[in-house]
PDB file of C-alpha atoms in Angstrom:
ATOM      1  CA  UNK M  17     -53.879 -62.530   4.411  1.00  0.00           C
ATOM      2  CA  UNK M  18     -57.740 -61.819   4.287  1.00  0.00           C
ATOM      3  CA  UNK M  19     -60.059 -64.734   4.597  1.00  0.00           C
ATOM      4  CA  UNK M  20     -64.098 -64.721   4.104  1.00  0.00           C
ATOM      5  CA  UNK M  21     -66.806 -66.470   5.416  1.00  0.00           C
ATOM      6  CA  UNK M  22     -70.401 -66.730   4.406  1.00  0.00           C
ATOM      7  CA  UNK M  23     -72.013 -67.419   7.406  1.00  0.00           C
ATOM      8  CA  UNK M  24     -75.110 -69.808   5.767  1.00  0.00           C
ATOM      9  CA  UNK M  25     -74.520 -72.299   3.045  1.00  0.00           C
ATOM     10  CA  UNK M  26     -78.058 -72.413   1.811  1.00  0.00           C
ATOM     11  CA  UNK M  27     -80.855 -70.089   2.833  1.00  0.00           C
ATOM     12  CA  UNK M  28     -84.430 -70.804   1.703  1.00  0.00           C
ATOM     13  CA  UNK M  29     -86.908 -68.151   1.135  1.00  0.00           C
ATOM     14  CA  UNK M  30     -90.769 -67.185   0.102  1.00  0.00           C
ATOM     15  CA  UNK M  31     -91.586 -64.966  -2.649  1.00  0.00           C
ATOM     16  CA  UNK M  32     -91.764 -61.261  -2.032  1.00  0.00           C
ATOM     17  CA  UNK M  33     -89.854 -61.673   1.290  1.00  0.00           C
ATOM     18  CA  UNK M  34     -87.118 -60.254   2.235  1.00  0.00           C
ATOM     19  CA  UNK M  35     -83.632 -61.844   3.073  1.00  0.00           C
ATOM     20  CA  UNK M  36     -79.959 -60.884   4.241  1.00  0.00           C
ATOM     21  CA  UNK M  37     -77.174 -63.146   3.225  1.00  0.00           C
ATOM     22  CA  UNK M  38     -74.234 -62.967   5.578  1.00  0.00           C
ATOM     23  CA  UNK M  39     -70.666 -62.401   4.848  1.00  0.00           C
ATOM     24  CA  UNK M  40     -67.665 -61.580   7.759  1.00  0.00           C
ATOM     25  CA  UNK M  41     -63.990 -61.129   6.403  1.00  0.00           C
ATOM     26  CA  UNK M  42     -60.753 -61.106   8.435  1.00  0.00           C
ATOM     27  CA  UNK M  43     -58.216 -58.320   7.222  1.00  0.00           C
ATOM     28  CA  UNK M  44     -55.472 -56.254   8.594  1.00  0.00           C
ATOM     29  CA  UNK M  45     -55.372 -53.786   6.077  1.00  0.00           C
ATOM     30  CA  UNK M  46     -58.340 -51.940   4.766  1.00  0.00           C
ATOM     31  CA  UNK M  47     -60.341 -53.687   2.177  1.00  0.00           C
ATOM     32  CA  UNK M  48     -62.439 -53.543  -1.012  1.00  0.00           C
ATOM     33  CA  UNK M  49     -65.406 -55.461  -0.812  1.00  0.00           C
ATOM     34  CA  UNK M  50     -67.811 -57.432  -3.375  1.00  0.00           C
ATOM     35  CA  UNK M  51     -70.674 -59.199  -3.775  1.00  0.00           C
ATOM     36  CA  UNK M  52     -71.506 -61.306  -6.767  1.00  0.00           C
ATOM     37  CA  UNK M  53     -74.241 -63.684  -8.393  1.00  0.00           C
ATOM     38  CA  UNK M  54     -73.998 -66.678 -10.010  1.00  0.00           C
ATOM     39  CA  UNK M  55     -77.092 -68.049 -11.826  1.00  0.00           C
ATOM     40  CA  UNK M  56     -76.849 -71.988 -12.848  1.00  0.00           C
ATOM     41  CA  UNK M  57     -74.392 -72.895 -15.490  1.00  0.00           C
ATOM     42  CA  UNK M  58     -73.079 -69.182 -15.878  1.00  0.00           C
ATOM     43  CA  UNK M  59     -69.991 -67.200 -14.860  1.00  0.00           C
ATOM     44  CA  UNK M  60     -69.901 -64.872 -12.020  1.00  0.00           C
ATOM     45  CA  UNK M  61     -72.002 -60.643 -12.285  1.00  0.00           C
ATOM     46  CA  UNK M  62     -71.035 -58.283 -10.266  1.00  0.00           C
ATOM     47  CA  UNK M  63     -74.014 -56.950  -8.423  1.00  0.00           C
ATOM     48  CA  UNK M  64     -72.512 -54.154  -5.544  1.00  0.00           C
ATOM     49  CA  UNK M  65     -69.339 -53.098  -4.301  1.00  0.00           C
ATOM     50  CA  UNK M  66     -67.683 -51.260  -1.552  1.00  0.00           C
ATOM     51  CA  UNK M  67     -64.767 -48.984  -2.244  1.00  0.00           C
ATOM     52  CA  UNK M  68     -65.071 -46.111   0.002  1.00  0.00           C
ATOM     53  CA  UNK M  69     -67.274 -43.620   1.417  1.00  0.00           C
ATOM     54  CA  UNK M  70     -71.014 -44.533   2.468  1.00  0.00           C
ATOM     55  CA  UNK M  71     -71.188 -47.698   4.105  1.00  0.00           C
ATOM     56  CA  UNK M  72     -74.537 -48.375   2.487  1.00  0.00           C
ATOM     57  CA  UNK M  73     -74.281 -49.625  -1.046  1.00  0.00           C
ATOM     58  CA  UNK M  74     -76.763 -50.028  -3.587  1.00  0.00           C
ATOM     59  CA  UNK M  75     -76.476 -52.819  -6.345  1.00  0.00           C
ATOM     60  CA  UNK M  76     -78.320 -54.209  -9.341  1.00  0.00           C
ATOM     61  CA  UNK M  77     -81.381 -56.007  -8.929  1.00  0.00           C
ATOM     62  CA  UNK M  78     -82.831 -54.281  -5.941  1.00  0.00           C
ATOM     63  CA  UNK M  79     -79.582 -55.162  -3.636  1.00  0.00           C
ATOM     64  CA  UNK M  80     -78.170 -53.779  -1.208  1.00  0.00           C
ATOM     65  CA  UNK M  81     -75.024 -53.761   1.399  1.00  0.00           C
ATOM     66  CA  UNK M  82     -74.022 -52.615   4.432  1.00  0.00           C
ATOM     67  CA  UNK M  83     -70.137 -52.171   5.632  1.00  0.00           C
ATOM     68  CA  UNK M  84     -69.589 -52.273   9.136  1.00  0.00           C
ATOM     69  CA  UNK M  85     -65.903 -52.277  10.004  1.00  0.00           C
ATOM     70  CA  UNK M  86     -66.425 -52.633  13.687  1.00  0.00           C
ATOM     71  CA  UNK M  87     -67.827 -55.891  13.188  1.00  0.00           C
ATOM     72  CA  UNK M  88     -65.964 -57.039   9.967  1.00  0.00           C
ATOM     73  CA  UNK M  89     -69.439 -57.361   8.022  1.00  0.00           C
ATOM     74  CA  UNK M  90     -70.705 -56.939   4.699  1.00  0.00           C
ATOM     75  CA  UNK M  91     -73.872 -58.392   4.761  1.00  0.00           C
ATOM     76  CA  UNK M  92     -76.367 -58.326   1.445  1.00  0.00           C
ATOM     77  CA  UNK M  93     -79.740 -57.284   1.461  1.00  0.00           C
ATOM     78  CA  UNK M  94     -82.590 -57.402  -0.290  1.00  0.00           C
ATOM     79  CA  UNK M  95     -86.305 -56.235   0.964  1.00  0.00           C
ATOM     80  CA  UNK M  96     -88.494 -58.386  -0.997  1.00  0.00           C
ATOM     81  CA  UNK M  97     -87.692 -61.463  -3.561  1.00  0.00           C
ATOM     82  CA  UNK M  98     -88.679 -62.602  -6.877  1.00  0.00           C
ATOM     83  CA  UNK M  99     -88.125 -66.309  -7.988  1.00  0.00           C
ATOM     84  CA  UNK M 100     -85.772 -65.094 -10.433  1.00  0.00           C
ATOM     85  CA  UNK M 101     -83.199 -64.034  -7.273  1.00  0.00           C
ATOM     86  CA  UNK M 102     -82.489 -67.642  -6.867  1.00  0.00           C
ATOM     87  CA  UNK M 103     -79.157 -68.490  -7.490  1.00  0.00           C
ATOM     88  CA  UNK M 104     -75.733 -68.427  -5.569  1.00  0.00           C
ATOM     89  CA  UNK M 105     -74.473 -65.434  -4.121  1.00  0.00           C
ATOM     90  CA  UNK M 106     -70.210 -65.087  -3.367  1.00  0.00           C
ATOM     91  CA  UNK M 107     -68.864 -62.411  -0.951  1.00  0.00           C
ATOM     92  CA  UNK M 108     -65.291 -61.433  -1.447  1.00  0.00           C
ATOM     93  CA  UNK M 109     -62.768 -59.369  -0.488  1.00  0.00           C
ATOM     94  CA  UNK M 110     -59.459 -57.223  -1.854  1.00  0.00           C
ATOM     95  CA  UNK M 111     -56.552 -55.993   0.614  1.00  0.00           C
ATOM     96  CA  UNK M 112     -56.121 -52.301   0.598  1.00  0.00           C
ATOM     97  CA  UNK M 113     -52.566 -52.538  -0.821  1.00  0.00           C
ATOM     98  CA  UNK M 114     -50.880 -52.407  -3.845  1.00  0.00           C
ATOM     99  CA  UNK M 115     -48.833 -55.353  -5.560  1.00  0.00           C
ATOM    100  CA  UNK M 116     -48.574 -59.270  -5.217  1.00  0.00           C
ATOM    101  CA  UNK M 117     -51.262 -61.203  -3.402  1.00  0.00           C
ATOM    102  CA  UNK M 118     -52.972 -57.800  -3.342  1.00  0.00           C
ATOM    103  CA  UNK M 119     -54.157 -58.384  -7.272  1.00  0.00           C
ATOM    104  CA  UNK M 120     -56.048 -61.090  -5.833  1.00  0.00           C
ATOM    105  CA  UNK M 121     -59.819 -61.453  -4.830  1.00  0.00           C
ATOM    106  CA  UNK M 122     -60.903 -63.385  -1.691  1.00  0.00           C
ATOM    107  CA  UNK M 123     -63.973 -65.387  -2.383  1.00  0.00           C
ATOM    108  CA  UNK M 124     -66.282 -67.246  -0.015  1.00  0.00           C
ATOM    109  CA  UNK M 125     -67.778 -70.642  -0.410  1.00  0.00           C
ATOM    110  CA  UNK M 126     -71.300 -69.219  -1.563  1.00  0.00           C
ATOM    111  CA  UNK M 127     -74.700 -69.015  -0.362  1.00  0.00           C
ATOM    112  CA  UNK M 128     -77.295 -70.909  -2.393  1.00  0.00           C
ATOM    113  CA  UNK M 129     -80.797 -68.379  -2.004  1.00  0.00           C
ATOM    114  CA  UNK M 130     -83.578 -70.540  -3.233  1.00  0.00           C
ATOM    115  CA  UNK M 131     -87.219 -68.530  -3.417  1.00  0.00           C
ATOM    116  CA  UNK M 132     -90.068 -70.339  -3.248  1.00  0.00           C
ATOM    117  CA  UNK M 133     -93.694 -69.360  -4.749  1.00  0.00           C
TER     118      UNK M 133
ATOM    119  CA  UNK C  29     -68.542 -53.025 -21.211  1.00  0.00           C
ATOM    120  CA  UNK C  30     -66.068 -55.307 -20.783  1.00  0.00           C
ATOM    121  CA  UNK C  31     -66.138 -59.085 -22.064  1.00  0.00           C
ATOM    122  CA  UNK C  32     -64.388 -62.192 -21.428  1.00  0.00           C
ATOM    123  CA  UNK C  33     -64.733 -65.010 -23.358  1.00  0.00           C
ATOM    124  CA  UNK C  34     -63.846 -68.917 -23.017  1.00  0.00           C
ATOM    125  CA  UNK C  35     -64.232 -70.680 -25.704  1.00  0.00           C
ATOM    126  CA  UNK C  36     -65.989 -73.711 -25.010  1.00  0.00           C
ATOM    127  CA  UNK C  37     -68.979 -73.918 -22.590  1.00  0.00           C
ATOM    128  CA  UNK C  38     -68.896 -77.488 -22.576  1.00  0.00           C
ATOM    129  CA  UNK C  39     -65.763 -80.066 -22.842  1.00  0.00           C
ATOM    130  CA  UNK C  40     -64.873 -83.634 -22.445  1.00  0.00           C
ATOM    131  CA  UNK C  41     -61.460 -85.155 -22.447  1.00  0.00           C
ATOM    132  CA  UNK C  42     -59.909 -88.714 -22.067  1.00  0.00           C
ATOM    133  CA  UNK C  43     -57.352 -89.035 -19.008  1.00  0.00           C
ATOM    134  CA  UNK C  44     -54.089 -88.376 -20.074  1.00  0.00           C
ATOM    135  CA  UNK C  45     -54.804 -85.834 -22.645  1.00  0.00           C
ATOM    136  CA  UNK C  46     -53.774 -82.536 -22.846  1.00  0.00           C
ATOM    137  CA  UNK C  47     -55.854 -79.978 -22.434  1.00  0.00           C
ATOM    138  CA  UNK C  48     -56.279 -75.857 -23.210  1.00  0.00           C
ATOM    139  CA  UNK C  49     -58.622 -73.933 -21.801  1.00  0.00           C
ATOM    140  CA  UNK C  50     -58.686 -70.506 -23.847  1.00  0.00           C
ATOM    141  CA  UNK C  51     -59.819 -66.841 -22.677  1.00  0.00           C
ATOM    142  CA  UNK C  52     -59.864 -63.649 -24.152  1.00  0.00           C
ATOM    143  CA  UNK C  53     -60.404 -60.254 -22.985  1.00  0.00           C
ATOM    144  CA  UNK C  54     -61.332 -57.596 -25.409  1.00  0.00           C
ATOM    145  CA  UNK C  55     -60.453 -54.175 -22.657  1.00  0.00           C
ATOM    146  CA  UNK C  56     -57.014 -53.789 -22.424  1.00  0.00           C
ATOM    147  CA  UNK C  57     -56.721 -55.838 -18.318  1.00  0.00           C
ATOM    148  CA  UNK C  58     -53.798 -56.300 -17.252  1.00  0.00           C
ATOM    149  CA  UNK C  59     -54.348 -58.948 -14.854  1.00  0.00           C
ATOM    150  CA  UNK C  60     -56.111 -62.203 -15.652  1.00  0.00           C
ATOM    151  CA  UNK C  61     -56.808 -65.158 -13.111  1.00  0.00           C
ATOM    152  CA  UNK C  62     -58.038 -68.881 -13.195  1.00  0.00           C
ATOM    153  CA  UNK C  63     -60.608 -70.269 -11.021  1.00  0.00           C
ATOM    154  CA  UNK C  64     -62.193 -73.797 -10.288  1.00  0.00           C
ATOM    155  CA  UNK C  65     -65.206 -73.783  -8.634  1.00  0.00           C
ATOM    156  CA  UNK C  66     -66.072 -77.130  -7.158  1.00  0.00           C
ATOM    157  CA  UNK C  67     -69.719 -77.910  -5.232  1.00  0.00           C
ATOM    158  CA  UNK C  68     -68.846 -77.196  -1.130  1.00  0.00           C
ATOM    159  CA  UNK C  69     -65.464 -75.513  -2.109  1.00  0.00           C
ATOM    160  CA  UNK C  70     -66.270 -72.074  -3.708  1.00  0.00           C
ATOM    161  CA  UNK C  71     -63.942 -70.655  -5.649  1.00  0.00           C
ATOM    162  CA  UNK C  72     -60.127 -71.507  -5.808  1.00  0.00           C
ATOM    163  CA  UNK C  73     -57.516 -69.351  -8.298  1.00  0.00           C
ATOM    164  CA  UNK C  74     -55.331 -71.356 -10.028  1.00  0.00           C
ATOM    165  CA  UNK C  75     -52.825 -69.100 -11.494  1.00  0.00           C
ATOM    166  CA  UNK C  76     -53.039 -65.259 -11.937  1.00  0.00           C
ATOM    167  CA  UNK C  77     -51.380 -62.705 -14.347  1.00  0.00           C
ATOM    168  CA  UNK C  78     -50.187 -59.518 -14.304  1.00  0.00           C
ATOM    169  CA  UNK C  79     -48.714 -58.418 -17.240  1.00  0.00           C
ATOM    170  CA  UNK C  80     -47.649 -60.596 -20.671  1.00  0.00           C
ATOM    171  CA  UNK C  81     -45.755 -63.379 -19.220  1.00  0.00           C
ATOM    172  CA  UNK C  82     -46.009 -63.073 -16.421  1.00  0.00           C
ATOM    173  CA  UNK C  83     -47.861 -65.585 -14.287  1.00  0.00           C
ATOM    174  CA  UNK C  84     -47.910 -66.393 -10.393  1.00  0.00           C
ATOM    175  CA  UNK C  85     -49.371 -69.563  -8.699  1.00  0.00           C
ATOM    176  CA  UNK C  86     -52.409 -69.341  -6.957  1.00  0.00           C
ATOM    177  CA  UNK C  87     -53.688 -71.808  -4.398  1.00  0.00           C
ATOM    178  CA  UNK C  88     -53.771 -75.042  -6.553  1.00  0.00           C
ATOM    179  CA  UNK C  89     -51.209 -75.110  -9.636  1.00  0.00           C
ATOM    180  CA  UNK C  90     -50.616 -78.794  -9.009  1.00  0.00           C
ATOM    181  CA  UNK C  91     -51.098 -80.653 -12.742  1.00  0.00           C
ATOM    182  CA  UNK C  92     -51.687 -76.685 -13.927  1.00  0.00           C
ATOM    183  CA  UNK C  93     -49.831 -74.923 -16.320  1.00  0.00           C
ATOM    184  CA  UNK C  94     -50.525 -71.212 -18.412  1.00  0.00           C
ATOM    185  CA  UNK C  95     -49.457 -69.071 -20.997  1.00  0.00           C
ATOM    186  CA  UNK C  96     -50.003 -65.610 -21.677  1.00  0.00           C
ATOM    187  CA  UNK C  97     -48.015 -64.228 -25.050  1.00  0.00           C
ATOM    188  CA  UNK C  98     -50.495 -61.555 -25.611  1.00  0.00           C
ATOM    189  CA  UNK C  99     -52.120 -59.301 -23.326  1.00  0.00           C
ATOM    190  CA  UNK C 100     -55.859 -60.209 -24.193  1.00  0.00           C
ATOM    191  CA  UNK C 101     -55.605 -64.232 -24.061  1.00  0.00           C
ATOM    192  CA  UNK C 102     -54.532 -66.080 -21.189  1.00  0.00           C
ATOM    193  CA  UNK C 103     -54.819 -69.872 -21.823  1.00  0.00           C
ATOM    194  CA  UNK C 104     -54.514 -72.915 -18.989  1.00  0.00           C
ATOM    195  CA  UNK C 105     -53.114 -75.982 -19.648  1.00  0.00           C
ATOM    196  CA  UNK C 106     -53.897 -79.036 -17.880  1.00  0.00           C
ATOM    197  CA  UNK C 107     -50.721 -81.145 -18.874  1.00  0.00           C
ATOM    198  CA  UNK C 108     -52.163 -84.585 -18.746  1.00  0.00           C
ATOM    199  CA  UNK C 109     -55.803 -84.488 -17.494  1.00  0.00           C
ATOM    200  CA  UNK C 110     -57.515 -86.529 -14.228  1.00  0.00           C
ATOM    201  CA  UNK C 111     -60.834 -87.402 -13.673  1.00  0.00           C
ATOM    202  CA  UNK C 112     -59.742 -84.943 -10.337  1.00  0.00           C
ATOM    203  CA  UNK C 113     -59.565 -82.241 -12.449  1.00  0.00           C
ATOM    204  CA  UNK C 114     -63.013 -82.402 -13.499  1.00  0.00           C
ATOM    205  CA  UNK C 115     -64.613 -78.840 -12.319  1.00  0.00           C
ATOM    206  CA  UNK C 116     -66.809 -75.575 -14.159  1.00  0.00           C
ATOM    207  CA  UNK C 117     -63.429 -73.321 -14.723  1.00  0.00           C
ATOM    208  CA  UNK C 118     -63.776 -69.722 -14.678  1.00  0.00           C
ATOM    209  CA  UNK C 119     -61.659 -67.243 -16.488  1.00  0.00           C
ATOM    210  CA  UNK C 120     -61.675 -63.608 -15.147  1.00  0.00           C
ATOM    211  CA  UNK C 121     -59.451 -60.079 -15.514  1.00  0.00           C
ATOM    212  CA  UNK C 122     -59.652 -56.813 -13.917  1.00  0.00           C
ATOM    213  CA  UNK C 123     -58.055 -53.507 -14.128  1.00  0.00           C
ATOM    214  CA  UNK C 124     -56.706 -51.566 -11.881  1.00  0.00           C
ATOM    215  CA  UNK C 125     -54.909 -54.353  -9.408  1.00  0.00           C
ATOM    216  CA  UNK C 126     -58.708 -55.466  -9.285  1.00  0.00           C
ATOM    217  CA  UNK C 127     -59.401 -52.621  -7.003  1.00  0.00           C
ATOM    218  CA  UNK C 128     -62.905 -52.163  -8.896  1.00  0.00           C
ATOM    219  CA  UNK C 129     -63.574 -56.112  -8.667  1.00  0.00           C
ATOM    220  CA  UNK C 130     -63.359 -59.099 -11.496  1.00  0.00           C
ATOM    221  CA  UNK C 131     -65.021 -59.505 -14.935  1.00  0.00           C
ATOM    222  CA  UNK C 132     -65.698 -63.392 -15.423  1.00  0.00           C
ATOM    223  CA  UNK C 133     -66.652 -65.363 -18.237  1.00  0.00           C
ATOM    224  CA  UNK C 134     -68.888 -68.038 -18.513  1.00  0.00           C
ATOM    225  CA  UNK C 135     -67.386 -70.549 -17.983  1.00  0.00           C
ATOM    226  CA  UNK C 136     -66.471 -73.902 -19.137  1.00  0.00           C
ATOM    227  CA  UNK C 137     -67.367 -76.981 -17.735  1.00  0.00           C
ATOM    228  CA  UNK C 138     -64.822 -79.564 -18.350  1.00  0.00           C
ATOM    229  CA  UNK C 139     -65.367 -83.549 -17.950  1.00  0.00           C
ATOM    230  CA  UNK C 140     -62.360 -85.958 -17.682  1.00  0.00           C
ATOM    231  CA  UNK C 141     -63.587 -89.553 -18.387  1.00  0.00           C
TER     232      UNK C 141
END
């Protein structure tokens, strides 16, 4: 069974800053990643994903990810923030196999990026 | 691109009542899921789908029950509604055993008074 963590809850930030929300995920098999944004009272977007290939992944928005297997990591980045970035941001993660509990996404509890002016 | 829609935003039901939460799909998924997403807890699928009626429990069925007759609508059922069960519920499908990720909807926010 894969699990996710989001290593910070909240993480407060300036305007035009840049930030890196964190996201480790336990797997035996190989995995599909994810990162998505939630903006108040709305559903979840997908903003980047990692299937295969290049470990760097570029998103919507300006966003970006890394994919570092060694270390478990998918980590979001972003090099400088507008005050319309702030919302909640999930990680998750798919097993590499197919049927059952494979179908399913792993999500983690969410990091709430707040920009500041 | 794809769109899921539930079709209330905003609900509010006495304790004890029943309750359906509805969801439609207009691209041909096969697989829909059921999420609540409480404040702390992220997150948690309900029930899933795979193909027209078929369903499998997620991680919290208790006081949960669905229905999918037709491929694009997958409806949850809270038998007899708790204040517990108040939560934002997200409805979500994907194609492909969700290989390429989720397509949510917006949500509805349900209060049990």
């Amino acid at each position: 069974a894969q699990s996710v963590t989001q290593l910070d809850s909240q993480v407060p930030v300036f305007e035009e800053a840049p930030v890196e929300l964190r996201c480790n995920y336990s797997s035996s098999v190989s995995v599909y990643l994810f990162w998505y944004v939630q903006y108040p009272n709305q559903g979840l977007q997908l903003l980047l994903k990692y299937l295969s290939g290049s470990t760097l992944v570029k998103g919507i928005n300006g966003f970006e990810a890394e994919f570092n297997k060694s270390q478990t990591s998918f980590h979001l980045r972003k090099p400088s923030v507008h005050i319309s970035d702030t919302a909640e941001y999930f990680c998750a993660v798919r097993g590499g196999g197919s049927g059952g509990s494979n179908y399913k996404l792993t999500f983690g509890k969410g990091t709430l990026l707040t920009v500041n002016p | 691109d794809v769109k899921v829609t539930q079709s209330s935003r905003y609900l509010v039901k006495r304790t004890g009542e029943k309750v359906f939460l509805e969801c439609v799909q207009d691209m041909d998924h096969e697989n829909m899921f059921w999420y609540r997403q409480d404040p702390g807890l992220g997150l948690r699928l309900i029930y899933f789908s795979y193909d027209v009626k078929m369903k499998e429990k997620g991680d919290i069925p208790e006081g949960y029950s669905v229905s999918r007759e037709k491929k694009e609508r997958f409806s949850l059922i809270l038998e007899s509604a708790s204040t517990n069960q108040t939560s934002m519920y997200l409805c979500a499908s994907s194609l492909l055993q969700g290989v390429y990720g989720y397509t949510f909807g917006s949500g509805t926010r349900l209060t049990v008074v």
